[in-house]
Short mmCIF file of C-alpha atoms and ligand atoms in Angstrom, two decimals:
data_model
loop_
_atom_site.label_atom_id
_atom_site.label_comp_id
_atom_site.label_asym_id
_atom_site.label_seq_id
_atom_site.Cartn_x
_atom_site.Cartn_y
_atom_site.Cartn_z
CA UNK A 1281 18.08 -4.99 3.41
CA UNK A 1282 16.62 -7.81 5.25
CA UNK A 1283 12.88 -7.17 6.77
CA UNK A 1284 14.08 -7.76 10.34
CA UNK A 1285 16.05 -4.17 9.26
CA UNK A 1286 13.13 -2.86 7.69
CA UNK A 1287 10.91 -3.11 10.74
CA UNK A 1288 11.46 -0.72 13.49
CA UNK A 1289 9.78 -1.08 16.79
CA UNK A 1290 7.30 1.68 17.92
CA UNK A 1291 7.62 3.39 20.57
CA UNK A 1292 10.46 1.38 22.01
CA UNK A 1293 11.43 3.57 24.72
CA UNK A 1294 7.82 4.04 26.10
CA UNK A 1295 7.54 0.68 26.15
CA UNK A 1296 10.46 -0.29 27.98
CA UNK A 1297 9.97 2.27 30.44
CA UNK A 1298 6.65 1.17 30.94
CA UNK A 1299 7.49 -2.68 30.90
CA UNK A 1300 10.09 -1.75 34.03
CA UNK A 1301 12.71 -4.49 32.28
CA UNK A 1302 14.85 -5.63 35.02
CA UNK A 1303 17.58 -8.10 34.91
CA UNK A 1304 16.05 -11.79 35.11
CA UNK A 1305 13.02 -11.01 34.80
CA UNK A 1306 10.72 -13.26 33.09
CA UNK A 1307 8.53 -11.51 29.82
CA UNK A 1308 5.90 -12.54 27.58
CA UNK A 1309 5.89 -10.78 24.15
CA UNK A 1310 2.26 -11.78 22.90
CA UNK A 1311 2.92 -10.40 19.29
CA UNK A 1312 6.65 -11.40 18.64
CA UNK A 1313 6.71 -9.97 14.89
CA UNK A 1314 9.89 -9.35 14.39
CA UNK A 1315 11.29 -9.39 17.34
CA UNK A 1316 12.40 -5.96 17.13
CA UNK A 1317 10.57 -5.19 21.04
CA UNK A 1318 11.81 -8.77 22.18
CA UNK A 1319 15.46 -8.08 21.45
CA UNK A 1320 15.52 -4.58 23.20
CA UNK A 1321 13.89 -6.65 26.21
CA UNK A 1322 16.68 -9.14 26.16
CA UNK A 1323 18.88 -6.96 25.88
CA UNK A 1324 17.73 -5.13 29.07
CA UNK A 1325 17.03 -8.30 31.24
CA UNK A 1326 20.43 -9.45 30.53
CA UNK A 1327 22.25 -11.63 32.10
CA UNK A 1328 19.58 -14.06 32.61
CA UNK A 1329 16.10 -12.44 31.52
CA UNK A 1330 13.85 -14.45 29.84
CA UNK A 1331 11.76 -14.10 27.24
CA UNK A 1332 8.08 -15.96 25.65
CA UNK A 1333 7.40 -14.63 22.41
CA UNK A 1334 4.12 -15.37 20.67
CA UNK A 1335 2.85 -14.78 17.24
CA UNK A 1336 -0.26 -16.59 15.16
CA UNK A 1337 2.36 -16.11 12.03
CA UNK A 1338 5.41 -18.60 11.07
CA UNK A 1339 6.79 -16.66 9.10
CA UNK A 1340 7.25 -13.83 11.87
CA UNK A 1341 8.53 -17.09 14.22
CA UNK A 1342 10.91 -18.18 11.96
CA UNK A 1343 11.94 -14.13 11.26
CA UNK A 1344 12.13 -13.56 14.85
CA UNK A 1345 14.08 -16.65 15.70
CA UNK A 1346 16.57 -15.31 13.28
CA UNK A 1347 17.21 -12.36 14.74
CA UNK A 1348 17.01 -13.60 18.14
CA UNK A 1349 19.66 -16.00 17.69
CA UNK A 1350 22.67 -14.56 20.07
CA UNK A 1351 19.80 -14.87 22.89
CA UNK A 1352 18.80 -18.90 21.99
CA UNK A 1353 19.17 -19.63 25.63
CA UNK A 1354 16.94 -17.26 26.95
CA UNK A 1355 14.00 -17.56 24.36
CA UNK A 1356 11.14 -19.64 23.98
CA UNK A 1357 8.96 -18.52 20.61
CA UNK A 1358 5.97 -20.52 19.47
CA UNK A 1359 3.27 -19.83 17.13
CA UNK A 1360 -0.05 -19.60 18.31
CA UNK A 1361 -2.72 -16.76 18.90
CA UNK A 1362 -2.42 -14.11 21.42
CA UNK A 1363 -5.34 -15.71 23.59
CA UNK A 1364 -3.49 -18.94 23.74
CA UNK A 1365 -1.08 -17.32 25.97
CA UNK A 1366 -1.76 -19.03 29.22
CA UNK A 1367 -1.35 -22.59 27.66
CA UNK A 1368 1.82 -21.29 25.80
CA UNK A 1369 2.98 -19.53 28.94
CA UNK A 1370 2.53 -22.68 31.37
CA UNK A 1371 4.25 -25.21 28.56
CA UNK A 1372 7.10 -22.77 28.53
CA UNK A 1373 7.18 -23.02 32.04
CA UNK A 1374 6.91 -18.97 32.13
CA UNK A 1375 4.90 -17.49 34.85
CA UNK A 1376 4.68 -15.86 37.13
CA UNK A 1377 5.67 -12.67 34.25
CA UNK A 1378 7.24 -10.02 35.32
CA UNK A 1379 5.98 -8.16 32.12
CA UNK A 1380 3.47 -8.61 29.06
CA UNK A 1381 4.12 -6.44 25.87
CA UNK A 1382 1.47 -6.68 23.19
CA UNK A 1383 1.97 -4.89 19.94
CA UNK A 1384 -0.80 -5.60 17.30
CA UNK A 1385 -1.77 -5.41 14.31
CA UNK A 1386 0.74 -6.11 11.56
CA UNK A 1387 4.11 -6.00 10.77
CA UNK A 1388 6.00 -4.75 7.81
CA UNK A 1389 6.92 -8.26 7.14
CA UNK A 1390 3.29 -8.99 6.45
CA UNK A 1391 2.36 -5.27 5.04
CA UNK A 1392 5.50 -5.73 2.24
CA UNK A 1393 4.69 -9.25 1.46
CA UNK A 1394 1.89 -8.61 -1.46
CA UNK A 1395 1.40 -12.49 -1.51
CA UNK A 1396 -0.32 -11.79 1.93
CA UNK A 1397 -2.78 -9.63 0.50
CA UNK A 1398 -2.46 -6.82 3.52
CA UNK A 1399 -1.73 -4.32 1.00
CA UNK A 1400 -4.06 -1.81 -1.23
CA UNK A 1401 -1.63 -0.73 -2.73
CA UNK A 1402 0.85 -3.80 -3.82
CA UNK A 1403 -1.46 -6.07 -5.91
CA UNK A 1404 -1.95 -9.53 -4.18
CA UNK A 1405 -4.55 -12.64 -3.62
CA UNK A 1406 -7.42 -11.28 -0.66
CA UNK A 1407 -5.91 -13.26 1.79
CA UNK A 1408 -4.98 -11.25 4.68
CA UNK A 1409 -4.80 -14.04 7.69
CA UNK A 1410 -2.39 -13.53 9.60
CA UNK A 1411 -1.74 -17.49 10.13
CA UNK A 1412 -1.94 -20.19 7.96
CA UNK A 1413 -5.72 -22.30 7.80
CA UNK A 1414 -4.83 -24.83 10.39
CA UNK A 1415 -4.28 -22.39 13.20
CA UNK A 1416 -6.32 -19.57 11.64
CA UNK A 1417 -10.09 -18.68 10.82
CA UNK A 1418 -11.34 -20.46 8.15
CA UNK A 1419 -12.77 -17.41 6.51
CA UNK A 1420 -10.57 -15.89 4.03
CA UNK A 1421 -10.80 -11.85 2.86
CA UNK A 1422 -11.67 -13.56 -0.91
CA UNK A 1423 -14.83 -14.86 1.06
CA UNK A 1424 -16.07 -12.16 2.63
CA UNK A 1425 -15.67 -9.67 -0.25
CA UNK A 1426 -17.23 -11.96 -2.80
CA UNK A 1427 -19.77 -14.61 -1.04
CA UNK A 1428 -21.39 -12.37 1.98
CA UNK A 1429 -24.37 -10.49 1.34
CA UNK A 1430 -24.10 -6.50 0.68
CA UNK A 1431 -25.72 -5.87 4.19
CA UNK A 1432 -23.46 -7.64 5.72
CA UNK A 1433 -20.83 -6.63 3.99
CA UNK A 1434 -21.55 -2.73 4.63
CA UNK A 1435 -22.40 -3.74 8.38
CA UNK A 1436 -18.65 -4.86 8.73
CA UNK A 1437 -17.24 -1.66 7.02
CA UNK A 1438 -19.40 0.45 9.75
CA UNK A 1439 -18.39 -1.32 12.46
CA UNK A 1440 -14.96 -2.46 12.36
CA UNK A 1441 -14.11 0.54 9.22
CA UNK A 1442 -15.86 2.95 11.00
CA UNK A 1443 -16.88 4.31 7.73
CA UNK A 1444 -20.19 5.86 7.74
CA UNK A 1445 -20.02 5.61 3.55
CA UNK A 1446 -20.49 1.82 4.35
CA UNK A 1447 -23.56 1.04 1.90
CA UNK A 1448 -22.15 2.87 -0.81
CA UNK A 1449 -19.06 1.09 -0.24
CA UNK A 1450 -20.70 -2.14 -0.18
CA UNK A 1451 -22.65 -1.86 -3.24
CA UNK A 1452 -19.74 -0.62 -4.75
CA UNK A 1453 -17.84 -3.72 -4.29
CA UNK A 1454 -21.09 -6.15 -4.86
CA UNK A 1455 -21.42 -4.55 -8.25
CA UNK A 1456 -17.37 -4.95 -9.19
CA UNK A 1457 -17.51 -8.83 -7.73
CA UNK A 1458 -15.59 -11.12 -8.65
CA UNK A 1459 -12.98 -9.67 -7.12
CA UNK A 1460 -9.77 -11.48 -6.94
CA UNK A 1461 -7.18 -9.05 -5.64
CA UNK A 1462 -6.54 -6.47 -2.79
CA UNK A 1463 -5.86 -3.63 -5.87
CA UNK A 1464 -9.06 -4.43 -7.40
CA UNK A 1465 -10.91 -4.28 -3.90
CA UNK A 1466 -9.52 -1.12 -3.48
CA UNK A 1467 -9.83 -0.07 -6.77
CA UNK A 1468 -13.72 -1.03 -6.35
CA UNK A 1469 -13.64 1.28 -3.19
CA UNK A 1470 -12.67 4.65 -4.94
CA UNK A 1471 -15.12 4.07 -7.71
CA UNK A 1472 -17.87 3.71 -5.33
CA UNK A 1473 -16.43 6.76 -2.79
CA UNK A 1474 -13.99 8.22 -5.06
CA UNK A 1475 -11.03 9.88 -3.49
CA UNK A 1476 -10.94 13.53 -1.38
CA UNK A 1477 -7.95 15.77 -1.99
CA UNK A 1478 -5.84 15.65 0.91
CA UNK A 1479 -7.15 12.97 2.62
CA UNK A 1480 -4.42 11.29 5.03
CA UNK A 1481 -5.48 7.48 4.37
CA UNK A 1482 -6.55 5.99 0.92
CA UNK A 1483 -10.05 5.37 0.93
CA UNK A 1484 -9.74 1.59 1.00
CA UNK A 1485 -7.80 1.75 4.42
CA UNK A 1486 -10.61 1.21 6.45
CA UNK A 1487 -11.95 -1.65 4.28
CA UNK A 1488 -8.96 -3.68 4.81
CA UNK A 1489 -8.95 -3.04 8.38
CA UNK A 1490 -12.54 -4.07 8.61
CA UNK A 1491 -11.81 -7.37 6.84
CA UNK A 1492 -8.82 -7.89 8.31
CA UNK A 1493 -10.31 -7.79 11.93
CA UNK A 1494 -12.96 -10.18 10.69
CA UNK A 1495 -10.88 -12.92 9.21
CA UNK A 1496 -8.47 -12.98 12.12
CA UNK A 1497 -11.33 -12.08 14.99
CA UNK A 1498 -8.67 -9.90 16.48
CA UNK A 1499 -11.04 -7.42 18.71
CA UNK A 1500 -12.36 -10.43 20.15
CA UNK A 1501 -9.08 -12.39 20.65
CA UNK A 1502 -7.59 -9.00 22.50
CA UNK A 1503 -10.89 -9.10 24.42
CA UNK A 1504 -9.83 -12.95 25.72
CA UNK A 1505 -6.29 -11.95 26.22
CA UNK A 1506 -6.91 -8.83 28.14
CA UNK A 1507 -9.02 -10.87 30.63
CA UNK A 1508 -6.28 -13.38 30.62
CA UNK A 1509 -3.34 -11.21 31.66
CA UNK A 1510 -3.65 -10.57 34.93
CA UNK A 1511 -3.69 -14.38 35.65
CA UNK A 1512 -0.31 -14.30 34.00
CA UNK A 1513 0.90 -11.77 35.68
CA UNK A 1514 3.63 -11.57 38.91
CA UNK A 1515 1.83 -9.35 41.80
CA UNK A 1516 3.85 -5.57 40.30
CA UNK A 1517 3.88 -6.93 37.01
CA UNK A 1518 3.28 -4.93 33.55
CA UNK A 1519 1.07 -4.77 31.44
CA UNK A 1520 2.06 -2.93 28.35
CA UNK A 1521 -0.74 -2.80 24.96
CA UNK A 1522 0.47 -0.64 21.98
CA UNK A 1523 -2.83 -0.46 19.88
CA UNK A 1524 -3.07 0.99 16.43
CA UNK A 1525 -6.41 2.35 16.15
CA UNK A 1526 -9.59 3.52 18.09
CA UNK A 1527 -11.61 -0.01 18.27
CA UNK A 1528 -8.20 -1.88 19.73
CA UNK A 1529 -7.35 1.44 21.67
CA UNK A 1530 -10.94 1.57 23.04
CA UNK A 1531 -11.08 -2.29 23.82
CA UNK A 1532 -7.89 -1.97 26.80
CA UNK A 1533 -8.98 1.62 27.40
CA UNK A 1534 -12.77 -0.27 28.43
CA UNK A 1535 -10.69 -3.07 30.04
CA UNK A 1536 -8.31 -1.19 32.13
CA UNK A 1537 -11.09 1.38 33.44
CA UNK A 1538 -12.90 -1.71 34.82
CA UNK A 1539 -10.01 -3.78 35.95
CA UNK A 1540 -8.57 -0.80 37.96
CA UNK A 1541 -11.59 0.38 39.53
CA UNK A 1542 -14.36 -1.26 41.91
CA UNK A 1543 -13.60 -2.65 45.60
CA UNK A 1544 -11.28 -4.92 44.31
CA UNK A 1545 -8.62 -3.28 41.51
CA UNK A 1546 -6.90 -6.15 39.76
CA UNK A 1547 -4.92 -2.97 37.74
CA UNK A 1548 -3.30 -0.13 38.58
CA UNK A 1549 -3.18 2.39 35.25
CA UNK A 1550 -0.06 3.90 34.94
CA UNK A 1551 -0.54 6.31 31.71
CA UNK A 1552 -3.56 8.06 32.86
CA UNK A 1553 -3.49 10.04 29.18
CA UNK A 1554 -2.82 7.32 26.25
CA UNK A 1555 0.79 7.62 25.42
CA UNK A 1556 1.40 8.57 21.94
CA UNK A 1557 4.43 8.47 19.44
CA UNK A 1558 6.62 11.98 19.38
CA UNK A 1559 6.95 13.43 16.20
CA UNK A 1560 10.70 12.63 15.88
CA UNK A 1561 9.79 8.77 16.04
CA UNK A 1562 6.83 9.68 13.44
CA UNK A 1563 9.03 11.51 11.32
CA UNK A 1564 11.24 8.74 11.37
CA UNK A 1565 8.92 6.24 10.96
CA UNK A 1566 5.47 6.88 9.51
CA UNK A 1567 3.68 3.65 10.06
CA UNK A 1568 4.15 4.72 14.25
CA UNK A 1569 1.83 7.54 13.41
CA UNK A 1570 -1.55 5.80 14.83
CA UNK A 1571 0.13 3.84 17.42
CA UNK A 1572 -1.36 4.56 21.35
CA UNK A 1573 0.47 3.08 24.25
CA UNK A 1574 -1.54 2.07 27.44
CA UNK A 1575 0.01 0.86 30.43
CA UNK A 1576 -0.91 -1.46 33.52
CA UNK A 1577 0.58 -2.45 36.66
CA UNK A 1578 -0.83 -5.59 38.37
CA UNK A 1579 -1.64 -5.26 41.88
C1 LIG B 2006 3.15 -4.91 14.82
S1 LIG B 2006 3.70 -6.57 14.68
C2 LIG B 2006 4.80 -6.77 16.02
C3 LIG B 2006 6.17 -6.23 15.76
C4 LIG B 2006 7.16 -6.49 16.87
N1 LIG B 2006 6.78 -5.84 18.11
C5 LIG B 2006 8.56 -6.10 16.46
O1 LIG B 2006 9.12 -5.19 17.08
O2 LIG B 2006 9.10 -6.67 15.52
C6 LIG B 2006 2.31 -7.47 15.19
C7 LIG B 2006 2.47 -8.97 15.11
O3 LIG B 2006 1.41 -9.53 15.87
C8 LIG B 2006 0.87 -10.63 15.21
N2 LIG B 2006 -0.53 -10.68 15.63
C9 LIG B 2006 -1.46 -9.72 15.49
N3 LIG B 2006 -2.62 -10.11 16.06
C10 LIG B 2006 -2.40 -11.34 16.58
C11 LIG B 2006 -3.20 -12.25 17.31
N4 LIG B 2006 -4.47 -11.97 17.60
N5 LIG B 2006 -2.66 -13.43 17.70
C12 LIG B 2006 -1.36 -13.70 17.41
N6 LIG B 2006 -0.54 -12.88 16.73
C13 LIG B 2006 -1.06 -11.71 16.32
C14 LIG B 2006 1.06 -10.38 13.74
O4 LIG B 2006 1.17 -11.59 13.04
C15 LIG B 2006 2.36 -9.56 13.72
O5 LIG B 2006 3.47 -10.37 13.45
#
């Protein structure tokens, strides 16, 4: 199976709905992955929709561009990070959009690939940036696990882990260092926490989320992009932001309370409640299980 199979898009349907894909409209898709969300919105622009699709990884732009092929003449893809958008949108000579999808975090392209070090699971190098050095930060996951100091450290795993175990955690891993690969990180993690029957998520999930946000400085890139969209944006057009766990979700929650409030609303929020996957999709898909869709129309 290739990965373009592998990867299904989450919560596809809410996010078309929400998107309101009409035929030649113009779309930005600010995290192209695999293009599984792009192709459904070529698909529904067609004849002559087009489509931007962004992503900080080339090996998602070159997987994308694969499986975008039968729409070459109504694609532009380009790697770059999702705050670069405006640039990448005026080059492409794409705006005013009619919609912006964003769906973050990572794909199963990057999650299967243990060479990327994403996984705690799949032994790898602590790498875990999402683009290669030139475009991305120069901190790697190797650097933050073995050179910062255990305050540090811990104060990362509280705030981007949410993990109130953070100290123990950090020690933990200080005391186990060096540490070379993402199974030894997380193996460092359960001997410092050890593991709780039951529990949904291995104890190391929220580790690798914490560094993972670090070395990419993905809260704070959403932060710029978020600000950015509207800019983009065709008066009526979407805004559609499928996060994957409370910081993102809180982040455009924050975001489109204050953009569609005040004397002068720059958004009009059109999924009052988050939207969340149904079980059928989870069921069918486990890694949609976290996923919250939040919705925007520009006005
Ligand atoms: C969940 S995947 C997208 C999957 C895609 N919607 C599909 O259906 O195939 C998220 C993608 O966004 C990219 N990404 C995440 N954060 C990014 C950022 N801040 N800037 C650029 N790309 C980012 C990742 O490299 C990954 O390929």
């Amino acid at each position: 199976m290739t990965s373009s199979a592998v990867h299904q898009p989450v919560m596809l349907d809410e996010a078309l709905a929400m998107l309101d894909v009409k035929p030649g409209g113009r779309y930005l898709d600010a995290t192209v992955g695999l293009g599984g969300h792009a192709q459904a919105v070529l698909e529904a622009s067609a004849p002559d929709g087009r489509l931007l699709g962004l992503d900080a990884d080339p090996e998602a732009i070159a997987a994308a561009g694969d499986r975008l092929q039968p729409f070459a003449g109504r694609i532009t893809l380009r790697q770059c990070w999702l705050d670069d958008a405006p640039e990448a949108g005026a080059d492409a000579d794409m705006s005013p959009l009619d919609g912006i999808l964003c769906d973050l975090g990572v794909s199963s392209l990057q999650l299967d690939t243990p060479e990327r070090g994403f996984s705690l699971r799949a032994d790898g190098p602590l790498d875990m940036r999402l683009g290669p050095s030139s475009v991305a930060s120069a901190v790697t996951a190797r650097q933050i696990v073995n050179d910062w100091p255990v305050e540090e450290l811990a104060d990362l795993i509280y705030e981007y882990g949410d993990d109130r175990r953070s100290r123990r955690i950090a020690r933990g891993i200080a005391r186990r260092r060096p540490i070379e690969t993402t199974v030894e990180l997380a193996d460092a993690v359960v001997e410092a926490v050890g593991t709780r029957p039951g529990a949904r998520i291995h104890p190391a999930t929220r580790v690798f989320q914490a560094i993972r946000l670090e070395v990419n400085r993905e809260l704070d890139r959403l932060a710029a992009f978020l600000t950015q969209a509207r800019g983009m944006l065709a008066l009526g057009g979407r805004l559609v932001v499928i996060a994957f766990h409370s910081l993102e979700d809180r982040i455009v929650k924050g975001f489109l309370r204050e953009q569609s409030s005040g004397d002068e609303p720059s958004f009009r929020t059109l999924t009052r409640r988050v939207l969340r996957p149904s079980t059928a999709e989870i069921q069918r898909n486990p890694r949609a299980r976290s996923a919250r869709l939040r919705a925007a129309e520009a006005i």
